[in-house]
Tab-separated table of N, CA and C in Angstrom:
chain	number	residue	atom	x	y	z
A	1	MET	N	8.036	19.862	0.153
A	1	MET	CA	8.448	18.886	-0.830
A	1	MET	C	9.950	19.032	-1.054
A	2	GLY	N	10.601	17.934	-1.198
A	2	GLY	CA	12.044	17.934	-1.393
A	2	GLY	C	12.443	18.212	-2.827
A	3	VAL	N	13.709	18.452	-3.016
A	3	VAL	CA	14.293	18.671	-4.328
A	3	VAL	C	15.024	17.393	-4.716
A	4	ASP	N	15.195	17.148	-6.013
A	4	ASP	CA	15.912	15.956	-6.469
A	4	ASP	C	17.178	15.723	-5.675
A	5	GLY	N	17.279	14.554	-5.108
A	5	GLY	CA	18.492	14.169	-4.412
A	5	GLY	C	18.620	14.735	-3.012
A	6	GLU	N	17.677	15.544	-2.588
A	6	GLU	CA	17.752	16.156	-1.264
A	6	GLU	C	17.490	15.105	-0.183
A	7	ARG	N	18.330	15.116	0.827
A	7	ARG	CA	18.101	14.265	1.992
A	7	ARG	C	17.072	14.965	2.867
A	8	LYS	N	16.081	14.208	3.313
A	8	LYS	CA	15.022	14.793	4.115
A	8	LYS	C	14.952	14.095	5.459
A	9	PRO	N	14.539	14.808	6.486
A	9	PRO	CA	14.291	14.126	7.770
A	9	PRO	C	13.024	13.286	7.620
A	10	TRP	N	13.087	12.074	8.097
A	10	TRP	CA	11.948	11.169	7.993
A	10	TRP	C	11.461	10.822	9.379
A	11	PRO	N	10.183	10.588	9.525
A	11	PRO	CA	9.622	10.315	10.853
A	11	PRO	C	9.925	8.910	11.357
A	12	GLY	N	9.893	8.771	12.663
A	12	GLY	CA	9.882	7.485	13.341
A	12	GLY	C	10.858	6.446	12.859
A	13	ASP	N	10.314	5.319	12.457
A	13	ASP	CA	11.109	4.148	12.118
A	13	ASP	C	11.987	4.322	10.879
A	14	LEU	N	11.790	5.370	10.112
A	14	LEU	CA	12.568	5.553	8.888
A	14	LEU	C	13.826	6.392	9.102
A	15	GLN	N	13.992	6.973	10.271
A	15	GLN	CA	15.105	7.896	10.496
A	15	GLN	C	16.469	7.245	10.319
A	16	HIS	N	16.602	5.962	10.583
A	16	HIS	CA	17.901	5.300	10.479
A	16	HIS	C	18.263	4.947	9.039
A	17	LEU	N	17.333	5.085	8.118
A	17	LEU	CA	17.590	4.753	6.718
A	17	LEU	C	18.217	5.933	5.988
A	18	ASP	N	19.055	5.634	5.021
A	18	ASP	CA	19.649	6.653	4.160
A	18	ASP	C	18.704	6.848	2.979
A	19	ILE	N	17.762	7.784	3.117
A	19	ILE	CA	16.698	7.966	2.139
A	19	ILE	C	16.901	9.260	1.369
A	20	THR	N	16.723	9.165	0.062
A	20	THR	CA	16.747	10.323	-0.815
A	20	THR	C	15.383	10.444	-1.459
A	21	TYR	N	14.808	11.626	-1.453
A	21	TYR	CA	13.515	11.880	-2.049
A	21	TYR	C	13.649	11.896	-3.575
A	22	LEU	N	12.806	11.122	-4.236
A	22	LEU	CA	12.804	11.098	-5.699
A	22	LEU	C	11.898	12.190	-6.231
A	23	ALA	N	12.355	12.896	-7.221
A	23	ALA	CA	11.513	13.879	-7.894
A	23	ALA	C	11.653	13.659	-9.387
A	24	ASP	N	12.371	14.533	-10.082
A	24	ASP	CA	12.384	14.474	-11.549
A	24	ASP	C	13.758	14.332	-12.172
A	25	ASN	N	14.771	14.046	-11.392
A	25	ASN	CA	16.132	13.932	-11.912
A	25	ASN	C	16.471	12.462	-12.173
A	26	PRO	N	16.643	12.054	-13.427
A	26	PRO	CA	16.934	10.646	-13.732
A	26	PRO	C	18.193	10.124	-13.044
A	27	GLN	N	19.174	10.971	-12.795
A	27	GLN	CA	20.413	10.533	-12.145
A	27	GLN	C	20.159	10.049	-10.722
A	28	VAL	N	19.203	10.659	-10.034
A	28	VAL	CA	18.864	10.237	-8.677
A	28	VAL	C	18.246	8.844	-8.708
A	29	TYR	N	17.397	8.577	-9.671
A	29	TYR	CA	16.791	7.249	-9.824
A	29	TYR	C	17.878	6.209	-10.114
A	30	ASP	N	18.791	6.557	-11.025
A	30	ASP	CA	19.844	5.611	-11.406
A	30	ASP	C	20.809	5.326	-10.260
A	31	ALA	N	20.981	6.254	-9.337
A	31	ALA	CA	21.927	6.082	-8.226
A	31	ALA	C	21.337	5.295	-7.055
A	32	ALA	N	20.030	5.148	-7.011
A	32	ALA	CA	19.386	4.494	-5.870
A	32	ALA	C	19.699	3.000	-5.821
A	33	GLU	N	19.875	2.491	-4.605
A	33	GLU	CA	20.109	1.056	-4.396
A	33	GLU	C	18.807	0.272	-4.350
A	34	ALA	N	17.728	0.928	-3.937
A	34	ALA	CA	16.411	0.320	-3.819
A	34	ALA	C	15.388	1.450	-3.772
A	35	PHE	N	14.118	1.077	-3.849
A	35	PHE	CA	13.054	2.069	-3.863
A	35	PHE	C	11.995	1.702	-2.831
A	36	LEU	N	11.483	2.724	-2.132
A	36	LEU	CA	10.453	2.553	-1.124
A	36	LEU	C	9.280	3.451	-1.496
A	37	LEU	N	8.145	2.832	-1.809
A	37	LEU	CA	6.950	3.587	-2.173
A	37	LEU	C	6.031	3.667	-0.957
A	38	LEU	N	5.787	4.886	-0.484
A	38	LEU	CA	4.956	5.079	0.705
A	38	LEU	C	3.669	5.836	0.399
A	39	GLY	N	3.731	6.783	-0.483
A	39	GLY	CA	2.571	7.601	-0.805
A	39	GLY	C	2.608	7.987	-2.270
A	40	SER	N	1.491	8.505	-2.759
A	40	SER	CA	1.447	8.845	-4.178
A	40	SER	C	0.850	10.224	-4.442
A	41	ALA	N	0.727	11.044	-3.410
A	41	ALA	CA	0.099	12.359	-3.575
A	41	ALA	C	0.828	13.226	-4.599
A	42	VAL	N	2.154	13.112	-4.676
A	42	VAL	CA	2.917	13.927	-5.626
A	42	VAL	C	3.544	13.074	-6.735
A	43	TRP	N	3.133	11.819	-6.827
A	43	TRP	CA	3.663	10.947	-7.866
A	43	TRP	C	3.017	11.309	-9.187
A	44	THR	N	3.811	11.316	-10.251
A	44	THR	CA	3.322	11.700	-11.570
A	44	THR	C	3.619	10.594	-12.574
A	45	GLU	N	2.996	10.696	-13.711
A	45	GLU	CA	3.265	9.730	-14.789
A	45	GLU	C	4.721	9.839	-15.241
A	46	GLU	N	5.270	11.028	-15.237
A	46	GLU	CA	6.669	11.213	-15.626
A	46	GLU	C	7.598	10.500	-14.632
A	47	ARG	N	7.317	10.591	-13.355
A	47	ARG	CA	8.132	9.915	-12.348
A	47	ARG	C	7.981	8.394	-12.464
A	48	GLN	N	6.783	7.945	-12.776
A	48	GLN	CA	6.575	6.509	-12.989
A	48	GLN	C	7.442	6.032	-14.153
A	49	GLN	N	7.499	6.806	-15.217
A	49	GLN	CA	8.314	6.432	-16.386
A	49	GLN	C	9.806	6.430	-16.039
A	50	LEU	N	10.250	7.402	-15.236
A	50	LEU	CA	11.645	7.415	-14.791
A	50	LEU	C	11.967	6.165	-13.980
A	51	LEU	N	11.075	5.793	-13.089
A	51	LEU	CA	11.300	4.623	-12.253
A	51	LEU	C	11.285	3.341	-13.087
A	52	GLU	N	10.325	3.213	-13.985
A	52	GLU	CA	10.296	2.040	-14.859
A	52	GLU	C	11.571	1.948	-15.700
A	53	GLY	N	12.007	3.072	-16.227
A	53	GLY	CA	13.209	3.078	-17.059
A	53	GLY	C	14.446	2.650	-16.296
A	54	THR	N	14.649	3.197	-15.106
A	54	THR	CA	15.834	2.843	-14.339
A	54	THR	C	15.793	1.379	-13.903
A	55	LEU	N	14.603	0.852	-13.616
A	55	LEU	CA	14.501	-0.559	-13.215
A	55	LEU	C	14.694	-1.506	-14.398
A	56	ARG	N	14.338	-1.073	-15.593
A	56	ARG	CA	14.618	-1.891	-16.778
A	56	ARG	C	16.124	-1.982	-17.018
A	57	ARG	N	16.805	-0.864	-16.850
A	57	ARG	CA	18.255	-0.825	-17.076
A	57	ARG	C	19.023	-1.543	-15.982
A	58	ASN	N	18.538	-1.433	-14.740
A	58	ASN	CA	19.243	-1.983	-13.590
A	58	ASN	C	18.220	-2.402	-12.535
A	59	PRO	N	17.749	-3.645	-12.587
A	59	PRO	CA	16.750	-4.078	-11.601
A	59	PRO	C	17.286	-3.980	-10.172
A	60	ARG	N	16.473	-3.422	-9.294
A	60	ARG	CA	16.781	-3.279	-7.872
A	60	ARG	C	15.529	-3.537	-7.065
A	61	PRO	N	15.658	-3.734	-5.755
A	61	PRO	CA	14.476	-4.004	-4.936
A	61	PRO	C	13.508	-2.819	-4.906
A	62	VAL	N	12.230	-3.164	-4.872
A	62	VAL	CA	11.166	-2.180	-4.704
A	62	VAL	C	10.317	-2.653	-3.535
A	63	TYR	N	10.167	-1.791	-2.537
A	63	TYR	CA	9.372	-2.080	-1.347
A	63	TYR	C	8.194	-1.118	-1.319
A	64	VAL	N	7.028	-1.638	-0.973
A	64	VAL	CA	5.824	-0.813	-0.965
A	64	VAL	C	5.213	-0.845	0.426
A	65	GLY	N	5.188	0.312	1.079
A	65	GLY	CA	4.640	0.416	2.417
A	65	GLY	C	3.147	0.666	2.436
A	66	ASN	N	2.553	0.916	1.291
A	66	ASN	CA	1.097	1.083	1.190
A	66	ASN	C	0.644	0.341	-0.064
A	67	PRO	N	0.218	-0.928	0.084
A	67	PRO	CA	-0.156	-1.697	-1.094
A	67	PRO	C	-1.542	-1.383	-1.655
A	68	ASP	N	-2.256	-0.414	-1.055
A	68	ASP	CA	-3.579	-0.073	-1.587
A	68	ASP	C	-3.457	0.347	-3.045
A	69	ILE	N	-4.450	-0.049	-3.830
A	69	ILE	CA	-4.506	0.340	-5.239
A	69	ILE	C	-5.245	1.664	-5.376
A	70	VAL	N	-6.336	1.792	-4.643
A	70	VAL	CA	-7.102	3.039	-4.581
A	70	VAL	C	-7.504	3.267	-3.135
A	71	ALA	N	-7.891	4.498	-2.841
A	71	ALA	CA	-8.414	4.833	-1.519
A	71	ALA	C	-9.598	5.779	-1.699
A	72	PRO	N	-10.644	5.596	-0.894
A	72	PRO	CA	-11.808	6.472	-1.026
A	72	PRO	C	-11.514	7.877	-0.520
A	73	ARG	N	-12.001	8.839	-1.251
A	73	ARG	CA	-11.957	10.242	-0.844
A	73	ARG	C	-13.396	10.738	-0.802
A	74	GLU	N	-13.612	11.981	-0.457
A	74	GLU	CA	-14.978	12.484	-0.311
A	74	GLU	C	-15.814	12.318	-1.571
A	75	THR	N	-15.242	12.603	-2.729
A	75	THR	CA	-16.036	12.558	-3.964
A	75	THR	C	-15.495	11.595	-5.010
A	76	SER	N	-14.364	10.965	-4.739
A	76	SER	CA	-13.769	10.075	-5.742
A	76	SER	C	-12.784	9.142	-5.056
A	77	PHE	N	-11.944	8.491	-5.848
A	77	PHE	CA	-10.903	7.624	-5.328
A	77	PHE	C	-9.543	8.183	-5.731
A	78	SER	N	-8.575	8.021	-4.844
A	78	SER	CA	-7.201	8.390	-5.185
A	78	SER	C	-6.469	7.137	-5.642
A	79	THR	N	-5.485	7.309	-6.488
A	79	THR	CA	-4.644	6.208	-6.946
A	79	THR	C	-3.487	6.097	-5.966
A	80	GLU	N	-3.288	4.897	-5.426
A	80	GLU	CA	-2.331	4.692	-4.344
A	80	GLU	C	-1.093	3.915	-4.802
A	81	PRO	N	-0.049	3.822	-3.963
A	81	PRO	CA	1.212	3.192	-4.350
A	81	PRO	C	1.090	1.767	-4.885
A	82	GLY	N	0.133	0.984	-4.379
A	82	GLY	CA	-0.027	-0.379	-4.884
A	82	GLY	C	-0.295	-0.414	-6.379
A	83	HIS	N	-1.063	0.538	-6.874
A	83	HIS	CA	-1.343	0.630	-8.310
A	83	HIS	C	-0.043	0.817	-9.098
A	84	PHE	N	0.754	1.767	-8.655
A	84	PHE	CA	2.000	2.060	-9.359
A	84	PHE	C	2.989	0.903	-9.243
A	85	ALA	N	2.989	0.235	-8.100
A	85	ALA	CA	3.897	-0.902	-7.898
A	85	ALA	C	3.536	-2.068	-8.805
A	86	HIS	N	2.256	-2.354	-8.948
A	86	HIS	CA	1.847	-3.428	-9.861
A	86	HIS	C	2.217	-3.074	-11.301
A	87	ARG	N	2.061	-1.820	-11.669
A	87	ARG	CA	2.487	-1.381	-13.005
A	87	ARG	C	3.987	-1.585	-13.186
A	88	LEU	N	4.770	-1.239	-12.146
A	88	LEU	CA	6.225	-1.438	-12.210
A	88	LEU	C	6.572	-2.891	-12.443
A	89	ALA	N	5.956	-3.765	-11.674
A	89	ALA	CA	6.232	-5.196	-11.797
A	89	ALA	C	5.885	-5.687	-13.192
A	90	ASP	N	4.736	-5.269	-13.710
A	90	ASP	CA	4.320	-5.696	-15.052
A	90	ASP	C	5.256	-5.156	-16.127
A	91	ALA	N	5.687	-3.916	-15.987
A	91	ALA	CA	6.507	-3.273	-17.014
A	91	ALA	C	7.973	-3.694	-16.977
A	92	THR	N	8.469	-4.094	-15.798
A	92	THR	CA	9.905	-4.337	-15.662
A	92	THR	C	10.265	-5.763	-15.283
A	93	GLY	N	9.305	-6.517	-14.764
A	93	GLY	CA	9.604	-7.860	-14.279
A	93	GLY	C	10.246	-7.886	-12.907
A	94	VAL	N	10.424	-6.730	-12.293
A	94	VAL	CA	11.007	-6.652	-10.950
A	94	VAL	C	9.988	-7.172	-9.941
A	95	ALA	N	10.434	-8.022	-9.033
A	95	ALA	CA	9.558	-8.516	-7.970
A	95	ALA	C	9.422	-7.439	-6.905
A	96	VAL	N	8.214	-7.005	-6.665
A	96	VAL	CA	7.928	-5.968	-5.686
A	96	VAL	C	7.567	-6.639	-4.362
A	97	THR	N	8.068	-6.095	-3.262
A	97	THR	CA	7.742	-6.608	-1.935
A	97	THR	C	6.758	-5.649	-1.280
A	98	PHE	N	5.590	-6.181	-0.942
A	98	PHE	CA	4.534	-5.369	-0.338
A	98	PHE	C	4.509	-5.564	1.165
A	99	PHE	N	4.253	-4.477	1.891
A	99	PHE	CA	4.073	-4.499	3.341
A	99	PHE	C	2.763	-3.785	3.638
A	100	GLY	N	1.842	-4.464	4.249
A	100	GLY	CA	0.548	-3.877	4.559
A	100	GLY	C	-0.561	-4.822	4.156
A	101	LYS	N	-1.766	-4.481	4.561
A	101	LYS	CA	-2.904	-5.341	4.260
A	101	LYS	C	-3.085	-5.454	2.752
A	102	PRO	N	-3.376	-6.589	2.218
A	102	PRO	CA	-3.740	-7.857	2.842
A	102	PRO	C	-2.557	-8.810	3.055
A	103	PHE	N	-1.344	-8.343	2.895
A	103	PHE	CA	-0.177	-9.218	2.956
A	103	PHE	C	0.132	-9.635	4.392
A	104	GLY	N	0.526	-10.885	4.539
A	104	GLY	CA	0.693	-11.494	5.852
A	104	GLY	C	1.736	-10.858	6.737
A	105	ASN	N	2.756	-10.221	6.144
A	105	ASN	CA	3.829	-9.672	6.975
A	105	ASN	C	3.335	-8.598	7.941
A	106	ILE	N	2.322	-7.841	7.561
A	106	ILE	CA	1.814	-6.809	8.468
A	106	ILE	C	1.051	-7.442	9.628
A	107	PHE	N	0.355	-8.534	9.358
A	107	PHE	CA	-0.352	-9.236	10.424
A	107	PHE	C	0.640	-9.937	11.349
A	108	ASP	N	1.694	-10.505	10.776
A	108	ASP	CA	2.733	-11.131	11.602
A	108	ASP	C	3.333	-10.114	12.565
A	109	LEU	N	3.588	-8.907	12.077
A	109	LEU	CA	4.131	-7.843	12.918
A	109	LEU	C	3.146	-7.464	14.028
A	110	ALA	N	1.882	-7.311	13.661
A	110	ALA	CA	0.866	-6.957	14.663
A	110	ALA	C	0.730	-8.055	15.717
A	111	PHE	N	0.720	-9.303	15.280
A	111	PHE	CA	0.585	-10.417	16.225
A	111	PHE	C	1.799	-10.492	17.140
A	112	ALA	N	2.976	-10.220	16.604
A	112	ALA	CA	4.185	-10.230	17.441
A	112	ALA	C	4.107	-9.140	18.505
A	113	GLN	N	3.532	-7.986	18.147
A	113	GLN	CA	3.378	-6.892	19.114
A	113	GLN	C	2.361	-7.249	20.198
A	114	LEU	N	1.358	-8.034	19.830
A	114	LEU	CA	0.329	-8.430	20.797
A	114	LEU	C	0.844	-9.432	21.819
A	115	GLY	N	1.783	-10.258	21.406
A	115	GLY	CA	2.190	-11.364	22.262
A	115	GLY	C	1.142	-12.460	22.169
A	116	PRO	N	1.075	-13.318	23.164
A	116	PRO	CA	0.097	-14.409	23.100
A	116	PRO	C	-1.334	-13.849	22.991
A	117	PHE	N	-2.083	-14.379	22.036
A	117	PHE	CA	-3.476	-13.960	21.856
A	117	PHE	C	-4.253	-15.131	21.276
A	118	ASP	N	-5.564	-15.037	21.369
A	118	ASP	CA	-6.444	-16.087	20.874
A	118	ASP	C	-7.033	-15.632	19.538
A	119	PRO	N	-6.604	-16.232	18.420
A	119	PRO	CA	-7.144	-15.826	17.112
A	119	PRO	C	-8.664	-15.950	17.032
A	120	ALA	N	-9.251	-16.860	17.766
A	120	ALA	CA	-10.705	-17.032	17.746
A	120	ALA	C	-11.417	-15.846	18.393
A	121	ARG	N	-10.692	-15.034	19.171
A	121	ARG	CA	-11.282	-13.877	19.850
A	121	ARG	C	-10.747	-12.565	19.269
A	122	THR	N	-10.199	-12.653	18.057
A	122	THR	CA	-9.599	-11.491	17.418
A	122	THR	C	-10.341	-11.192	16.119
A	123	VAL	N	-10.646	-9.911	15.883
A	123	VAL	CA	-11.401	-9.513	14.700
A	123	VAL	C	-10.654	-8.391	13.977
A	124	MET	N	-10.505	-8.558	12.679
A	124	MET	CA	-9.988	-7.494	11.816
A	124	MET	C	-11.196	-6.687	11.356
A	125	VAL	N	-11.236	-5.404	11.694
A	125	VAL	CA	-12.341	-4.526	11.331
A	125	VAL	C	-11.846	-3.581	10.249
A	126	GLY	N	-12.593	-3.484	9.162
A	126	GLY	CA	-12.187	-2.579	8.101
A	126	GLY	C	-13.303	-2.287	7.128
A	127	ASP	N	-13.009	-1.397	6.174
A	127	ASP	CA	-14.025	-0.969	5.214
A	127	ASP	C	-13.764	-1.465	3.799
A	128	SER	N	-12.813	-2.379	3.637
A	128	SER	CA	-12.454	-2.839	2.302
A	128	SER	C	-12.388	-4.364	2.253
A	129	LEU	N	-13.011	-4.935	1.247
A	129	LEU	CA	-12.951	-6.389	1.074
A	129	LEU	C	-11.555	-6.848	0.689
A	130	HIS	N	-10.922	-6.129	-0.249
A	130	HIS	CA	-9.664	-6.613	-0.841
A	130	HIS	C	-8.429	-6.362	0.013
A	131	THR	N	-8.531	-5.557	1.049
A	131	THR	CA	-7.378	-5.372	1.940
A	131	THR	C	-7.712	-5.868	3.344
A	132	ASP	N	-8.676	-5.253	3.973
A	132	ASP	CA	-8.994	-5.562	5.368
A	132	ASP	C	-9.549	-6.973	5.546
A	133	ILE	N	-10.592	-7.295	4.816
A	133	ILE	CA	-11.272	-8.581	5.012
A	133	ILE	C	-10.418	-9.719	4.469
A	134	LEU	N	-9.912	-9.594	3.273
A	134	LEU	CA	-9.056	-10.637	2.705
A	134	LEU	C	-7.808	-10.851	3.560
A	135	GLY	N	-7.204	-9.775	4.025
A	135	GLY	CA	-6.021	-9.883	4.875
A	135	GLY	C	-6.319	-10.578	6.187
A	136	GLY	N	-7.416	-10.202	6.837
A	136	GLY	CA	-7.797	-10.842	8.091
A	136	GLY	C	-8.063	-12.328	7.906
A	137	GLN	N	-8.743	-12.671	6.826
A	137	GLN	CA	-9.017	-14.082	6.554
A	137	GLN	C	-7.728	-14.856	6.324
A	138	ALA	N	-6.821	-14.281	5.541
A	138	ALA	CA	-5.544	-14.959	5.280
A	138	ALA	C	-4.732	-15.122	6.557
A	139	ALA	N	-4.914	-14.215	7.502
A	139	ALA	CA	-4.190	-14.280	8.773
A	139	ALA	C	-4.860	-15.221	9.769
A	140	GLY	N	-6.024	-15.732	9.411
A	140	GLY	CA	-6.681	-16.701	10.276
A	140	GLY	C	-7.499	-16.120	11.411
A	141	ILE	N	-7.974	-14.888	11.223
A	141	ILE	CA	-8.807	-14.277	12.261
A	141	ILE	C	-10.170	-13.913	11.676
A	142	LYS	N	-11.118	-13.635	12.543
A	142	LYS	CA	-12.456	-13.217	12.121
A	142	LYS	C	-12.367	-11.833	11.496
A	143	THR	N	-13.386	-11.505	10.686
A	143	THR	CA	-13.385	-10.217	10.002
A	143	THR	C	-14.743	-9.543	10.130
A	144	ALA	N	-14.721	-8.213	10.177
A	144	ALA	CA	-15.945	-7.409	10.216
A	144	ALA	C	-15.810	-6.284	9.200
A	145	LEU	N	-16.730	-6.262	8.257
A	145	LEU	CA	-16.766	-5.206	7.244
A	145	LEU	C	-17.653	-4.076	7.736
A	146	ILE	N	-17.122	-2.851	7.718
A	146	ILE	CA	-17.914	-1.672	8.053
A	146	ILE	C	-18.610	-1.226	6.774
A	147	ALA	N	-19.934	-1.340	6.743
A	147	ALA	CA	-20.715	-0.943	5.568
A	147	ALA	C	-21.126	0.520	5.708
A	148	GLY	N	-21.332	1.175	4.600
A	148	GLY	CA	-21.811	2.549	4.635
A	148	GLY	C	-20.763	3.569	5.033
A	149	TYR	N	-19.500	3.202	4.927
A	149	TYR	CA	-18.418	4.104	5.339
A	149	TYR	C	-17.194	3.793	4.495
A	150	GLY	N	-16.337	4.769	4.263
A	150	GLY	CA	-15.081	4.535	3.549
A	150	GLY	C	-15.313	4.001	2.156
A	151	PHE	N	-14.706	2.875	1.876
A	151	PHE	CA	-14.754	2.300	0.537
A	151	PHE	C	-16.188	2.061	0.076
A	152	PHE	N	-17.055	1.621	0.990
A	152	PHE	CA	-18.440	1.332	0.635
A	152	PHE	C	-19.400	2.435	1.054
A	153	GLY	N	-18.915	3.611	1.327
A	153	GLY	CA	-19.764	4.715	1.727
A	153	GLY	C	-20.879	4.951	0.723
A	154	GLY	N	-22.125	4.814	1.174
A	154	GLY	CA	-23.271	5.068	0.312
A	154	GLY	C	-23.544	3.980	-0.713
A	155	LYS	N	-22.908	2.831	-0.574
A	155	LYS	CA	-23.064	1.761	-1.562
A	155	LYS	C	-23.489	0.465	-0.882
A	156	ASP	N	-24.116	-0.403	-1.659
A	156	ASP	CA	-24.490	-1.719	-1.168
A	156	ASP	C	-23.255	-2.622	-1.155
A	157	VAL	N	-23.072	-3.394	-0.095
A	157	VAL	CA	-21.903	-4.274	0.023
A	157	VAL	C	-22.159	-5.674	-0.501
A	158	HIS	N	-23.410	-6.062	-0.637
A	158	HIS	CA	-23.716	-7.461	-0.946
A	158	HIS	C	-23.319	-7.859	-2.369
A	159	GLY	N	-23.472	-6.986	-3.337
A	159	GLY	CA	-23.046	-7.293	-4.711
A	159	GLY	C	-21.549	-7.542	-4.800
A	160	PRO	N	-20.728	-6.643	-4.288
A	160	PRO	CA	-19.285	-6.880	-4.305
A	160	PRO	C	-18.864	-8.115	-3.506
A	161	ILE	N	-19.541	-8.395	-2.420
A	161	ILE	CA	-19.227	-9.602	-1.651
A	161	ILE	C	-19.493	-10.828	-2.508
A	162	ALA	N	-20.650	-10.856	-3.156
A	162	ALA	CA	-21.009	-12.003	-3.989
A	162	ALA	C	-20.065	-12.153	-5.174
A	163	SER	N	-19.739	-11.053	-5.844
A	163	SER	CA	-18.895	-11.166	-7.038
A	163	SER	C	-17.438	-11.454	-6.707
A	164	SER	N	-16.965	-11.004	-5.557
A	164	SER	CA	-15.564	-11.239	-5.189
A	164	SER	C	-15.364	-12.575	-4.496
A	165	GLY	N	-16.411	-13.073	-3.852
A	165	GLY	CA	-16.267	-14.289	-3.056
A	165	GLY	C	-15.593	-14.054	-1.712
A	166	VAL	N	-15.321	-12.800	-1.378
A	166	VAL	CA	-14.710	-12.458	-0.096
A	166	VAL	C	-15.848	-12.142	0.866
A	167	GLN	N	-16.119	-13.068	1.772
A	167	GLN	CA	-17.260	-12.975	2.683
A	167	GLN	C	-16.777	-12.670	4.101
A	168	PRO	N	-17.089	-11.473	4.619
A	168	PRO	CA	-16.712	-11.180	6.003
A	168	PRO	C	-17.548	-12.009	6.976
A	169	ASP	N	-17.016	-12.208	8.167
A	169	ASP	CA	-17.768	-12.902	9.206
A	169	ASP	C	-18.924	-12.047	9.711
A	170	PHE	N	-18.712	-10.734	9.736
A	170	PHE	CA	-19.725	-9.818	10.236
A	170	PHE	C	-19.798	-8.610	9.299
A	171	ILE	N	-20.981	-8.035	9.173
A	171	ILE	CA	-21.163	-6.773	8.463
A	171	ILE	C	-21.767	-5.801	9.463
A	172	LEU	N	-21.074	-4.703	9.696
A	172	LEU	CA	-21.498	-3.705	10.675
A	172	LEU	C	-21.811	-2.400	9.969
A	173	GLN	N	-22.674	-1.600	10.572
A	173	GLN	CA	-22.943	-0.289	10.028
A	173	GLN	C	-21.840	0.678	10.443
A	174	ARG	N	-21.919	1.865	9.958
A	174	ARG	CA	-20.904	2.887	10.244
A	174	ARG	C	-20.558	2.916	11.727
A	175	PRO	N	-19.247	3.000	12.031
A	175	PRO	CA	-18.816	2.966	13.447
A	175	PRO	C	-19.335	4.154	14.237
């Protein structure tokens, strides 16, 4: 884990960015030009308050590389960056830019990597209605929900499908 203001080596596509790890120093938050939320394993309520405060004083861009609100774990759910980003937007009025399912920009990137393809022969497979299935539908491709695994592990999928109105094209059992 980094120290306030410490420059850290970042993997892959992030290496060219001038990134400073945020921890608990308000001056580091105030000095940032923008914010990138990727994970929340070490995010705290105190850090959320620091970020909200600095954005109220000086609105800046906020980018979210993981728009999930929660993620399934073995015995519970973890709170993910999307949750904190929505709180930021509500508390500060800052427009947050999301990258990842269900937002179209991630599908546009994937389709560009594929080159020419037939959407009628393409299926988004996932374990979540609100990210995988909704995102695939918005992107104009077929969708397959994996039941009995991940988000729906050990749970019935039909009630949530009915109440959400998000209907996958296919429902498959655990891969």
